Amino acid sequence: MTFEEMLASAQHSAVHLEMRDAYVPDDPSFIAWQGGPPYDRTQREREWHQLIGEARTRGVLVRRARVVSEPVTDYIRFEHSVTDSMNIKAGELVRWLPRRQASDLLLPGNDLWVFDDHLVRFGFFAGDGRYLDDEIVRDPGVIKQCLTAFEAVWERGIDHAKYRIV
C-alpha cells in the first residue's frame, strides 16, 4: 500500500512523528538551500498541497510533530524554513519539540505516520538520513502506543509559528 493510498483511506486523522535530525541528504531542495544548484520546489509543493488538501476536504486532521536536537542541524534549519510553504500552506498543523524536553517521554524507535486508529507506517532511515524502507503495522497495541507517543509530543510541542531555531 502506498503512502498516497494510506492517506486516501484516512477518514479522521493522519499524524506524523519525526524524530531524526537529518533526512535525505541528496534532496535537491536541501542542496539548493545550502547554496548548491537552484531547484524549483513549485511542483513538489503543488503535489503535496493537493494530496493533503484532498484529505483536509474529507475532514482529515493532519498533524506533524518534530522532535529535534538543539542546536539544530542544517537539515532542520532547512526543514523549518520550508514548513510554511510546504506543510502549513497544505493544511497541516506542525509543532516542534526540543529533544531535551522529551527525555521522560517513551518514544518509538522510528519515525511514523498513524492513519486514523487502524494503521501505522514506520519509516526506516540510514544513519545519514537516506530513506531505506517502511513497514505497515495494524496491531492495535502498537497503534495505541504510537498514538500515545505522538499525543505526548504534540501536547509539549511548540506551534511552528512560535518555534525559534536555536
Short mmCIF file of C-alpha atoms in Angstrom, two decimals:
data_model
loop_
_atom_site.label_atom_id
_atom_site.label_comp_id
_atom_site.label_asym_id
_atom_site.label_seq_id
_atom_site.Cartn_x
_atom_site.Cartn_y
_atom_site.Cartn_z
CA MET A 1 0.00 0.00 0.00
CA THR A 2 1.45 3.38 -0.99
CA PHE A 3 1.56 6.43 1.24
CA GLU A 4 -0.99 8.08 -1.04
CA GLU A 5 -3.36 5.13 -0.60
CA MET A 6 -2.91 5.18 3.17
CA LEU A 7 -3.71 8.89 3.33
CA ALA A 8 -6.66 8.41 0.98
CA SER A 9 -8.04 5.76 3.33
CA ALA A 10 -7.93 8.08 6.35
CA GLN A 11 -11.27 9.47 7.43
CA HIS A 12 -10.46 11.47 10.57
CA SER A 13 -6.77 11.76 11.39
CA ALA A 14 -3.27 11.44 9.96
CA VAL A 15 -0.39 12.14 12.34
CA HIS A 16 3.32 12.18 11.58
CA LEU A 17 6.04 11.90 14.22
CA GLU A 18 9.53 12.90 13.05
CA MET A 19 12.49 12.31 15.35
CA ARG A 20 15.60 12.49 13.17
CA ASP A 21 17.95 15.44 12.76
CA ALA A 22 18.63 14.77 9.08
CA TYR A 23 16.74 13.28 6.17
CA VAL A 24 17.54 12.55 2.53
CA PRO A 25 20.98 14.18 2.21
CA ASP A 26 20.73 14.18 -1.60
CA ASP A 27 17.41 16.07 -1.65
CA PRO A 28 17.88 18.68 -4.42
CA SER A 29 15.80 21.19 -2.47
CA PHE A 30 18.10 20.86 0.56
CA ILE A 31 21.19 21.05 -1.63
CA ALA A 32 19.87 24.25 -3.26
CA TRP A 33 19.11 25.72 0.18
CA GLN A 34 22.74 25.04 1.13
CA GLY A 35 23.89 27.10 -1.85
CA GLY A 36 24.05 24.34 -4.44
CA PRO A 37 22.41 24.34 -7.86
CA PRO A 38 18.99 26.04 -7.93
CA TYR A 39 15.94 23.82 -7.52
CA ASP A 40 12.35 24.84 -8.20
CA ARG A 41 10.13 23.37 -5.47
CA THR A 42 6.89 24.54 -7.11
CA GLN A 43 5.82 21.14 -8.48
CA ARG A 44 6.80 19.26 -5.31
CA GLU A 45 4.80 21.67 -3.17
CA ARG A 46 1.84 21.63 -5.56
CA GLU A 47 1.65 17.82 -5.37
CA TRP A 48 1.89 17.82 -1.56
CA HIS A 49 -0.72 20.57 -1.26
CA GLN A 50 -3.08 18.58 -3.48
CA LEU A 51 -2.54 15.35 -1.53
CA ILE A 52 -3.04 16.97 1.88
CA GLY A 53 -5.80 19.23 0.54
CA GLU A 54 -7.83 16.21 -0.58
CA ALA A 55 -7.52 14.71 2.90
CA ARG A 56 -8.45 18.00 4.57
CA THR A 57 -11.51 18.30 2.28
CA ARG A 58 -12.66 14.90 3.59
CA GLY A 59 -12.30 16.26 7.14
CA VAL A 60 -8.98 14.57 7.96
CA LEU A 61 -6.95 16.46 10.57
CA VAL A 62 -3.27 16.28 9.52
CA ARG A 63 -0.74 16.95 12.29
CA ARG A 64 3.06 16.74 12.22
CA ALA A 65 5.29 16.79 15.31
CA ARG A 66 9.05 17.11 15.07
CA VAL A 67 11.41 16.19 17.91
CA VAL A 68 14.71 17.97 17.28
CA SER A 69 18.13 18.28 18.87
CA GLU A 70 19.28 21.79 19.73
CA PRO A 71 21.25 23.46 18.45
CA VAL A 72 19.57 22.21 15.30
CA THR A 73 21.31 20.68 12.30
CA ASP A 74 21.44 22.38 8.92
CA TYR A 75 18.80 19.97 7.69
CA ILE A 76 16.40 21.01 10.47
CA ARG A 77 17.12 24.68 9.68
CA PHE A 78 16.17 23.92 6.09
CA GLU A 79 13.06 21.98 7.14
CA HIS A 80 11.97 24.85 9.40
CA SER A 81 12.47 27.35 6.58
CA VAL A 82 10.19 25.44 4.17
CA THR A 83 7.49 24.39 6.66
CA ASP A 84 5.26 27.40 5.95
CA SER A 85 5.24 26.93 2.18
CA MET A 86 5.22 23.13 2.19
CA ASN A 87 3.27 21.95 5.24
CA ILE A 88 1.29 24.84 6.71
CA LYS A 89 0.06 26.06 3.33
CA ALA A 90 -1.06 22.50 2.54
CA GLY A 91 -3.24 22.48 5.66
CA GLU A 92 -1.07 20.62 8.15
CA LEU A 93 -0.66 21.66 11.76
CA VAL A 94 3.01 21.49 12.81
CA ARG A 95 4.69 21.55 16.21
CA TRP A 96 8.32 21.30 17.27
CA LEU A 97 9.67 19.77 20.48
CA PRO A 98 13.28 20.23 21.55
CA ARG A 99 14.67 16.77 22.33
CA ARG A 100 15.79 17.87 25.81
CA GLN A 101 12.10 18.36 26.66
CA ALA A 102 11.26 14.79 25.59
CA SER A 103 13.58 12.89 27.94
CA ASP A 104 10.77 11.50 30.06
CA LEU A 105 8.59 10.50 27.09
CA LEU A 106 8.52 6.95 25.80
CA LEU A 107 9.00 7.40 22.08
CA PRO A 108 9.14 4.80 19.29
CA GLY A 109 12.49 3.95 17.75
CA ASN A 110 11.44 5.11 14.29
CA ASP A 111 9.54 7.90 12.59
CA LEU A 112 5.93 7.08 11.87
CA TRP A 113 2.59 8.01 10.41
CA VAL A 114 -0.65 6.84 12.04
CA PHE A 115 -3.79 6.89 9.92
CA ASP A 116 -6.98 7.06 11.98
CA ASP A 117 -6.68 4.38 14.63
CA HIS A 118 -6.04 1.46 12.33
CA LEU A 119 -2.67 1.71 10.60
CA VAL A 120 0.92 2.71 11.40
CA ARG A 121 3.59 3.25 8.76
CA PHE A 122 7.08 3.18 10.28
CA GLY A 123 9.84 4.78 8.23
CA PHE A 124 13.35 3.37 8.34
CA PHE A 125 16.37 5.55 7.59
CA ALA A 126 20.14 5.05 7.44
CA GLY A 127 22.32 6.96 9.87
CA ASP A 128 22.97 9.69 7.30
CA GLY A 129 19.23 10.17 6.67
CA ARG A 130 18.84 8.12 3.49
CA TYR A 131 15.40 6.53 3.28
CA LEU A 132 15.66 2.73 3.42
CA ASP A 133 12.22 1.18 3.75
CA ASP A 134 8.95 1.25 5.61
CA GLU A 135 6.76 -1.20 7.48
CA ILE A 136 2.98 -1.23 7.81
CA VAL A 137 1.61 -2.36 11.17
CA ARG A 138 -2.04 -2.95 12.04
CA ASP A 139 -1.56 -4.30 15.57
CA PRO A 140 -3.95 -2.34 17.85
CA GLY A 141 -1.43 -2.37 20.73
CA VAL A 142 1.32 -0.85 18.58
CA ILE A 143 -1.09 1.71 17.14
CA LYS A 144 -2.15 2.75 20.64
CA GLN A 145 1.48 3.13 21.76
CA CYS A 146 2.31 5.23 18.70
CA LEU A 147 -0.73 7.48 19.19
CA THR A 148 0.10 7.90 22.87
CA ALA A 149 3.68 8.89 21.99
CA PHE A 150 2.51 11.31 19.30
CA GLU A 151 -0.02 12.97 21.61
CA ALA A 152 2.62 13.39 24.35
CA VAL A 153 4.93 15.15 21.89
CA TRP A 154 2.05 17.19 20.48
CA GLU A 155 0.99 18.42 23.92
CA ARG A 156 4.50 19.65 24.76
CA GLY A 157 5.33 20.83 21.27
CA ILE A 158 5.68 24.45 20.24
CA ASP A 159 3.50 25.68 17.39
CA HIS A 160 5.51 26.24 14.22
CA ALA A 161 4.72 29.97 14.20
CA LYS A 162 6.25 30.32 17.68
CA TYR A 163 9.20 27.94 17.45
CA ARG A 164 12.52 29.75 17.17
CA ILE A 165 15.54 27.95 15.78
CA VAL A 166 18.43 27.65 18.25
#
